[in-house]
Amino acid sequence: MNNAASGNVVTLHPNTESRTVRTRADNDEARGRKFLSRDEVHQLITAAKKGRYGQRDALMIRLAFEHGLRISELVALKWQHFDLNSGHTVMVQRAKGSLDGTHPLQGDTIRALKRYREASGRQHGYVFVNERGAPVSIDGFRKMFHRLSEKALGMKWNPHALRHACGVHLINSGTDIRTVQQYMGHANIQNTVLYTALSGKQFERLAF
């Protein structure tokens, strides 16, 4: 029997995850750029602290920005990747064929990590977990970041803008491109060169 003819509603792929249609406000075109400024990142960190999981979410945003992390790299962090005693470093394990590296940690970040570790009561396993003790998912962080950025900055931002923010900030700070390449884990320097185009720093001394 033809279900449509019989009036029955047929649901195809009922277990398929529904996807939200992206609005113009979600697009880089509407935002005008693909990266957040350093000040915008700190606005987000401040706003995140006021949330239900403020300590965790603020720290995740800070680490993603300071170490140019993809969200898959961020949620995969484990306590054993950090040396919070003598070395004050984090071992960054990159995805997508990028190069791993060891990064120094900033003083404020070290203190935030120690406070979070003490509050969580955990020193092993995944750093960022949800209320059930499971690792924070990529989708979970993305949804949180969308809500937070819309509330704090007036527009939804893609969390990948945190990685771009890191690259642009390093270029703007005068870091040489080879160092930026190593820090971001780019196997191909052409990926790093894109940050110079986003920054525009190289054009500052031009006069007309």
PDB file of C-alpha atoms in Angstrom:
ATOM      1  CA  MET A   1       0.000   0.000   0.000  1.00  0.00           C
ATOM      2  CA  ASN A   2       1.183   3.514  -0.767  1.00  0.00           C
ATOM      3  CA  ASN A   3       1.588   5.174   2.623  1.00  0.00           C
ATOM      4  CA  ALA A   4       1.189   8.652   1.177  1.00  0.00           C
ATOM      5  CA  ALA A   5      -2.086   7.648  -0.418  1.00  0.00           C
ATOM      6  CA  SER A   6      -3.335   6.101   2.807  1.00  0.00           C
ATOM      7  CA  GLY A   7      -2.686   9.303   4.706  1.00  0.00           C
ATOM      8  CA  ASN A   8       0.075   7.846   6.857  1.00  0.00           C
ATOM      9  CA  VAL A   9       3.099  10.012   7.469  1.00  0.00           C
ATOM     10  CA  VAL A  10       6.367   8.303   6.632  1.00  0.00           C
ATOM     11  CA  THR A  11       9.472   9.491   8.506  1.00  0.00           C
ATOM     12  CA  LEU A  12      12.684   8.750   6.657  1.00  0.00           C
ATOM     13  CA  HIS A  13      15.830   8.162   8.699  1.00  0.00           C
ATOM     14  CA  PRO A  14      14.226   8.907  12.093  1.00  0.00           C
ATOM     15  CA  ASN A  15      17.597   8.689  13.851  1.00  0.00           C
ATOM     16  CA  THR A  16      19.268  11.233  11.601  1.00  0.00           C
ATOM     17  CA  GLU A  17      20.347  14.281  13.581  1.00  0.00           C
ATOM     18  CA  SER A  18      18.398  17.360  12.556  1.00  0.00           C
ATOM     19  CA  ARG A  19      20.537  20.268  11.464  1.00  0.00           C
ATOM     20  CA  THR A  20      19.781  23.889  12.130  1.00  0.00           C
ATOM     21  CA  VAL A  21      19.699  26.040   9.024  1.00  0.00           C
ATOM     22  CA  ARG A  22      22.463  28.597   9.293  1.00  0.00           C
ATOM     23  CA  THR A  23      21.305  32.188   9.241  1.00  0.00           C
ATOM     24  CA  ARG A  24      23.171  35.096   7.717  1.00  0.00           C
ATOM     25  CA  ALA A  25      24.275  36.099  11.225  1.00  0.00           C
ATOM     26  CA  ASP A  26      26.191  32.816  11.443  1.00  0.00           C
ATOM     27  CA  ASN A  27      28.259  33.581   8.369  1.00  0.00           C
ATOM     28  CA  ASP A  28      31.687  35.158   8.118  1.00  0.00           C
ATOM     29  CA  GLU A  29      30.204  37.554   5.575  1.00  0.00           C
ATOM     30  CA  ALA A  30      27.876  39.000   8.188  1.00  0.00           C
ATOM     31  CA  ARG A  31      30.616  39.240  10.801  1.00  0.00           C
ATOM     32  CA  GLY A  32      33.025  40.787   8.333  1.00  0.00           C
ATOM     33  CA  ARG A  33      35.986  38.640   9.459  1.00  0.00           C
ATOM     34  CA  LYS A  34      36.860  35.087  10.492  1.00  0.00           C
ATOM     35  CA  PHE A  35      38.775  35.887  13.686  1.00  0.00           C
ATOM     36  CA  LEU A  36      37.996  37.359  17.065  1.00  0.00           C
ATOM     37  CA  SER A  37      40.106  40.175  18.449  1.00  0.00           C
ATOM     38  CA  ARG A  38      42.043  39.662  21.684  1.00  0.00           C
ATOM     39  CA  ASP A  39      39.655  42.039  23.474  1.00  0.00           C
ATOM     40  CA  GLU A  40      36.630  40.092  22.220  1.00  0.00           C
ATOM     41  CA  VAL A  41      38.151  36.849  23.476  1.00  0.00           C
ATOM     42  CA  HIS A  42      38.601  38.371  26.925  1.00  0.00           C
ATOM     43  CA  GLN A  43      35.017  39.629  26.825  1.00  0.00           C
ATOM     44  CA  LEU A  44      33.919  36.055  26.204  1.00  0.00           C
ATOM     45  CA  ILE A  45      36.103  34.733  29.029  1.00  0.00           C
ATOM     46  CA  THR A  46      34.595  37.270  31.432  1.00  0.00           C
ATOM     47  CA  ALA A  47      31.056  36.450  30.286  1.00  0.00           C
ATOM     48  CA  ALA A  48      31.684  32.692  30.516  1.00  0.00           C
ATOM     49  CA  LYS A  49      32.660  32.984  34.184  1.00  0.00           C
ATOM     50  CA  LYS A  50      29.104  34.046  34.999  1.00  0.00           C
ATOM     51  CA  GLY A  51      27.584  30.847  33.601  1.00  0.00           C
ATOM     52  CA  ARG A  52      26.609  27.601  35.311  1.00  0.00           C
ATOM     53  CA  TYR A  53      29.935  25.996  34.360  1.00  0.00           C
ATOM     54  CA  GLY A  54      31.797  29.279  34.362  1.00  0.00           C
ATOM     55  CA  GLN A  55      35.163  28.083  35.598  1.00  0.00           C
ATOM     56  CA  ARG A  56      35.313  25.296  33.021  1.00  0.00           C
ATOM     57  CA  ASP A  57      33.963  27.235  30.045  1.00  0.00           C
ATOM     58  CA  ALA A  58      36.155  30.283  30.649  1.00  0.00           C
ATOM     59  CA  LEU A  59      39.231  28.070  30.858  1.00  0.00           C
ATOM     60  CA  MET A  60      38.320  26.252  27.648  1.00  0.00           C
ATOM     61  CA  ILE A  61      38.018  29.547  25.768  1.00  0.00           C
ATOM     62  CA  ARG A  62      41.313  30.777  27.222  1.00  0.00           C
ATOM     63  CA  LEU A  63      43.206  27.633  26.206  1.00  0.00           C
ATOM     64  CA  ALA A  64      41.685  27.538  22.712  1.00  0.00           C
ATOM     65  CA  PHE A  65      42.816  31.118  22.119  1.00  0.00           C
ATOM     66  CA  GLU A  66      46.248  30.995  23.747  1.00  0.00           C
ATOM     67  CA  HIS A  67      47.260  27.751  22.046  1.00  0.00           C
ATOM     68  CA  GLY A  68      45.384  28.016  18.749  1.00  0.00           C
ATOM     69  CA  LEU A  69      43.405  24.860  19.447  1.00  0.00           C
ATOM     70  CA  ARG A  70      40.795  23.348  17.205  1.00  0.00           C
ATOM     71  CA  ILE A  71      37.790  22.331  19.274  1.00  0.00           C
ATOM     72  CA  SER A  72      38.569  18.642  18.681  1.00  0.00           C
ATOM     73  CA  GLU A  73      42.027  19.276  20.175  1.00  0.00           C
ATOM     74  CA  LEU A  74      40.580  21.242  23.087  1.00  0.00           C
ATOM     75  CA  VAL A  75      38.063  18.627  24.231  1.00  0.00           C
ATOM     76  CA  ALA A  76      40.731  15.887  23.889  1.00  0.00           C
ATOM     77  CA  LEU A  77      43.048  17.500  26.450  1.00  0.00           C
ATOM     78  CA  LYS A  78      43.982  15.293  29.396  1.00  0.00           C
ATOM     79  CA  TRP A  79      45.636  16.233  32.661  1.00  0.00           C
ATOM     80  CA  GLN A  80      48.712  14.232  31.722  1.00  0.00           C
ATOM     81  CA  HIS A  81      49.298  16.671  28.846  1.00  0.00           C
ATOM     82  CA  PHE A  82      50.018  19.423  31.383  1.00  0.00           C
ATOM     83  CA  ASP A  83      53.077  20.078  33.522  1.00  0.00           C
ATOM     84  CA  LEU A  84      51.830  22.513  36.152  1.00  0.00           C
ATOM     85  CA  ASN A  85      54.760  22.025  38.524  1.00  0.00           C
ATOM     86  CA  SER A  86      58.207  22.827  37.169  1.00  0.00           C
ATOM     87  CA  GLY A  87      57.859  22.987  33.384  1.00  0.00           C
ATOM     88  CA  HIS A  88      54.580  24.918  33.173  1.00  0.00           C
ATOM     89  CA  THR A  89      53.866  23.534  29.725  1.00  0.00           C
ATOM     90  CA  VAL A  90      51.159  21.776  27.750  1.00  0.00           C
ATOM     91  CA  MET A  91      51.741  19.093  25.143  1.00  0.00           C
ATOM     92  CA  VAL A  92      49.497  20.035  22.239  1.00  0.00           C
ATOM     93  CA  GLN A  93      48.379  17.057  20.181  1.00  0.00           C
ATOM     94  CA  ARG A  94      47.199  18.371  16.842  1.00  0.00           C
ATOM     95  CA  ALA A  95      44.532  16.982  14.522  1.00  0.00           C
ATOM     96  CA  LYS A  96      44.174  16.992  10.720  1.00  0.00           C
ATOM     97  CA  GLY A  97      47.785  16.131   9.978  1.00  0.00           C
ATOM     98  CA  SER A  98      49.114  19.160  11.845  1.00  0.00           C
ATOM     99  CA  LEU A  99      52.297  18.997  13.917  1.00  0.00           C
ATOM    100  CA  ASP A 100      52.292  18.370  17.669  1.00  0.00           C
ATOM    101  CA  GLY A 101      54.227  20.698  19.947  1.00  0.00           C
ATOM    102  CA  THR A 102      54.982  21.718  23.519  1.00  0.00           C
ATOM    103  CA  HIS A 103      53.756  25.185  24.490  1.00  0.00           C
ATOM    104  CA  PRO A 104      54.597  27.296  27.549  1.00  0.00           C
ATOM    105  CA  LEU A 105      51.633  28.210  29.730  1.00  0.00           C
ATOM    106  CA  GLN A 106      50.828  31.782  30.750  1.00  0.00           C
ATOM    107  CA  GLY A 107      50.832  32.621  34.459  1.00  0.00           C
ATOM    108  CA  ASP A 108      47.097  33.393  34.642  1.00  0.00           C
ATOM    109  CA  THR A 109      46.358  30.173  32.787  1.00  0.00           C
ATOM    110  CA  ILE A 110      48.485  28.095  35.162  1.00  0.00           C
ATOM    111  CA  ARG A 111      46.630  29.538  38.136  1.00  0.00           C
ATOM    112  CA  ALA A 112      43.244  28.988  36.456  1.00  0.00           C
ATOM    113  CA  LEU A 113      44.156  25.365  35.689  1.00  0.00           C
ATOM    114  CA  LYS A 114      45.235  24.711  39.257  1.00  0.00           C
ATOM    115  CA  ARG A 115      42.022  26.222  40.653  1.00  0.00           C
ATOM    116  CA  TYR A 116      39.925  24.183  38.240  1.00  0.00           C
ATOM    117  CA  ARG A 117      41.819  20.986  39.015  1.00  0.00           C
ATOM    118  CA  GLU A 118      41.327  21.511  42.743  1.00  0.00           C
ATOM    119  CA  ALA A 119      37.628  22.263  42.317  1.00  0.00           C
ATOM    120  CA  SER A 120      37.091  19.225  40.078  1.00  0.00           C
ATOM    121  CA  GLY A 121      38.946  16.861  42.408  1.00  0.00           C
ATOM    122  CA  ARG A 122      40.509  15.113  39.405  1.00  0.00           C
ATOM    123  CA  GLN A 123      44.131  14.908  38.309  1.00  0.00           C
ATOM    124  CA  HIS A 124      43.850  12.250  35.603  1.00  0.00           C
ATOM    125  CA  GLY A 125      41.800  11.686  32.487  1.00  0.00           C
ATOM    126  CA  TYR A 126      40.017  14.307  30.435  1.00  0.00           C
ATOM    127  CA  VAL A 127      40.359  17.854  31.686  1.00  0.00           C
ATOM    128  CA  PHE A 128      36.943  19.081  30.596  1.00  0.00           C
ATOM    129  CA  VAL A 129      33.959  16.952  31.539  1.00  0.00           C
ATOM    130  CA  ASN A 130      30.225  17.514  31.837  1.00  0.00           C
ATOM    131  CA  GLU A 131      28.011  16.988  34.877  1.00  0.00           C
ATOM    132  CA  ARG A 132      27.858  13.247  34.134  1.00  0.00           C
ATOM    133  CA  GLY A 133      31.634  12.974  34.129  1.00  0.00           C
ATOM    134  CA  ALA A 134      31.832  12.391  30.371  1.00  0.00           C
ATOM    135  CA  PRO A 135      34.173  14.484  28.190  1.00  0.00           C
ATOM    136  CA  VAL A 136      32.674  17.712  26.872  1.00  0.00           C
ATOM    137  CA  SER A 137      31.749  17.046  23.251  1.00  0.00           C
ATOM    138  CA  ILE A 138      32.633  19.148  20.240  1.00  0.00           C
ATOM    139  CA  ASP A 139      28.945  19.839  19.685  1.00  0.00           C
ATOM    140  CA  GLY A 140      28.435  20.701  23.344  1.00  0.00           C
ATOM    141  CA  PHE A 141      31.196  23.288  23.292  1.00  0.00           C
ATOM    142  CA  ARG A 142      29.994  24.690  19.970  1.00  0.00           C
ATOM    143  CA  LYS A 143      26.451  25.207  21.283  1.00  0.00           C
ATOM    144  CA  MET A 144      27.752  26.872  24.447  1.00  0.00           C
ATOM    145  CA  PHE A 145      30.011  29.142  22.387  1.00  0.00           C
ATOM    146  CA  HIS A 146      27.184  30.130  20.053  1.00  0.00           C
ATOM    147  CA  ARG A 147      24.964  31.118  22.996  1.00  0.00           C
ATOM    148  CA  LEU A 148      27.751  32.925  24.791  1.00  0.00           C
ATOM    149  CA  SER A 149      29.039  34.887  21.793  1.00  0.00           C
ATOM    150  CA  GLU A 150      25.543  35.944  20.799  1.00  0.00           C
ATOM    151  CA  LYS A 151      24.882  37.190  24.330  1.00  0.00           C
ATOM    152  CA  ALA A 152      28.267  38.847  24.945  1.00  0.00           C
ATOM    153  CA  LEU A 153      29.125  40.093  21.442  1.00  0.00           C
ATOM    154  CA  GLY A 154      25.716  40.387  19.820  1.00  0.00           C
ATOM    155  CA  MET A 155      26.397  37.752  17.159  1.00  0.00           C
ATOM    156  CA  LYS A 156      27.003  34.008  16.953  1.00  0.00           C
ATOM    157  CA  TRP A 157      30.630  33.134  16.310  1.00  0.00           C
ATOM    158  CA  ASN A 158      32.089  29.857  15.148  1.00  0.00           C
ATOM    159  CA  PRO A 159      34.461  28.578  17.871  1.00  0.00           C
ATOM    160  CA  HIS A 160      37.134  28.081  15.188  1.00  0.00           C
ATOM    161  CA  ALA A 161      37.449  31.877  15.329  1.00  0.00           C
ATOM    162  CA  LEU A 162      39.429  31.314  18.549  1.00  0.00           C
ATOM    163  CA  ARG A 163      42.144  29.478  16.607  1.00  0.00           C
ATOM    164  CA  HIS A 164      42.182  32.202  13.975  1.00  0.00           C
ATOM    165  CA  ALA A 165      42.348  34.788  16.764  1.00  0.00           C
ATOM    166  CA  CYS A 166      45.529  33.155  18.050  1.00  0.00           C
ATOM    167  CA  GLY A 167      47.242  33.225  14.655  1.00  0.00           C
ATOM    168  CA  VAL A 168      46.299  36.839  13.953  1.00  0.00           C
ATOM    169  CA  HIS A 169      47.331  37.928  17.457  1.00  0.00           C
ATOM    170  CA  LEU A 170      50.774  36.345  17.018  1.00  0.00           C
ATOM    171  CA  ILE A 171      51.258  38.114  13.668  1.00  0.00           C
ATOM    172  CA  ASN A 172      50.092  41.429  15.133  1.00  0.00           C
ATOM    173  CA  SER A 173      52.544  40.961  18.019  1.00  0.00           C
ATOM    174  CA  GLY A 174      55.441  40.812  15.553  1.00  0.00           C
ATOM    175  CA  THR A 175      56.108  37.083  15.846  1.00  0.00           C
ATOM    176  CA  ASP A 176      58.047  35.808  12.832  1.00  0.00           C
ATOM    177  CA  ILE A 177      56.071  33.622  10.489  1.00  0.00           C
ATOM    178  CA  ARG A 178      58.166  30.469  11.016  1.00  0.00           C
ATOM    179  CA  THR A 179      57.530  30.641  14.751  1.00  0.00           C
ATOM    180  CA  VAL A 180      53.822  31.151  14.120  1.00  0.00           C
ATOM    181  CA  GLN A 181      53.868  28.139  11.808  1.00  0.00           C
ATOM    182  CA  GLN A 182      55.416  25.945  14.502  1.00  0.00           C
ATOM    183  CA  TYR A 183      53.136  27.257  17.234  1.00  0.00           C
ATOM    184  CA  MET A 184      49.978  26.680  15.184  1.00  0.00           C
ATOM    185  CA  GLY A 185      51.227  23.253  14.077  1.00  0.00           C
ATOM    186  CA  HIS A 186      50.950  23.994  10.368  1.00  0.00           C
ATOM    187  CA  ALA A 187      52.700  21.393   8.222  1.00  0.00           C
ATOM    188  CA  ASN A 188      52.479  23.787   5.265  1.00  0.00           C
ATOM    189  CA  ILE A 189      53.554  27.408   5.746  1.00  0.00           C
ATOM    190  CA  GLN A 190      50.939  28.511   3.212  1.00  0.00           C
ATOM    191  CA  ASN A 191      48.348  27.940   5.933  1.00  0.00           C
ATOM    192  CA  THR A 192      50.278  30.342   8.151  1.00  0.00           C
ATOM    193  CA  VAL A 193      50.593  32.977   5.454  1.00  0.00           C
ATOM    194  CA  LEU A 194      46.799  33.297   5.487  1.00  0.00           C
ATOM    195  CA  TYR A 195      47.080  34.953   8.915  1.00  0.00           C
ATOM    196  CA  THR A 196      49.236  37.720   7.501  1.00  0.00           C
ATOM    197  CA  ALA A 197      46.437  38.475   5.027  1.00  0.00           C
ATOM    198  CA  LEU A 198      43.841  38.482   7.813  1.00  0.00           C
ATOM    199  CA  SER A 199      45.999  40.713   9.972  1.00  0.00           C
ATOM    200  CA  GLY A 200      47.063  43.423   7.547  1.00  0.00           C
ATOM    201  CA  LYS A 201      50.009  44.155   9.876  1.00  0.00           C
ATOM    202  CA  GLN A 202      52.470  44.064   6.991  1.00  0.00           C
ATOM    203  CA  PHE A 203      50.776  47.075   5.371  1.00  0.00           C
ATOM    204  CA  GLU A 204      50.940  49.443   8.358  1.00  0.00           C
ATOM    205  CA  ARG A 205      54.000  51.374   7.166  1.00  0.00           C
ATOM    206  CA  LEU A 206      52.635  52.031   3.705  1.00  0.00           C
ATOM    207  CA  ALA A 207      51.843  55.676   3.001  1.00  0.00           C
ATOM    208  CA  PHE A 208      49.581  57.229   0.374  1.00  0.00           C
TER     209      PHE A 208
END
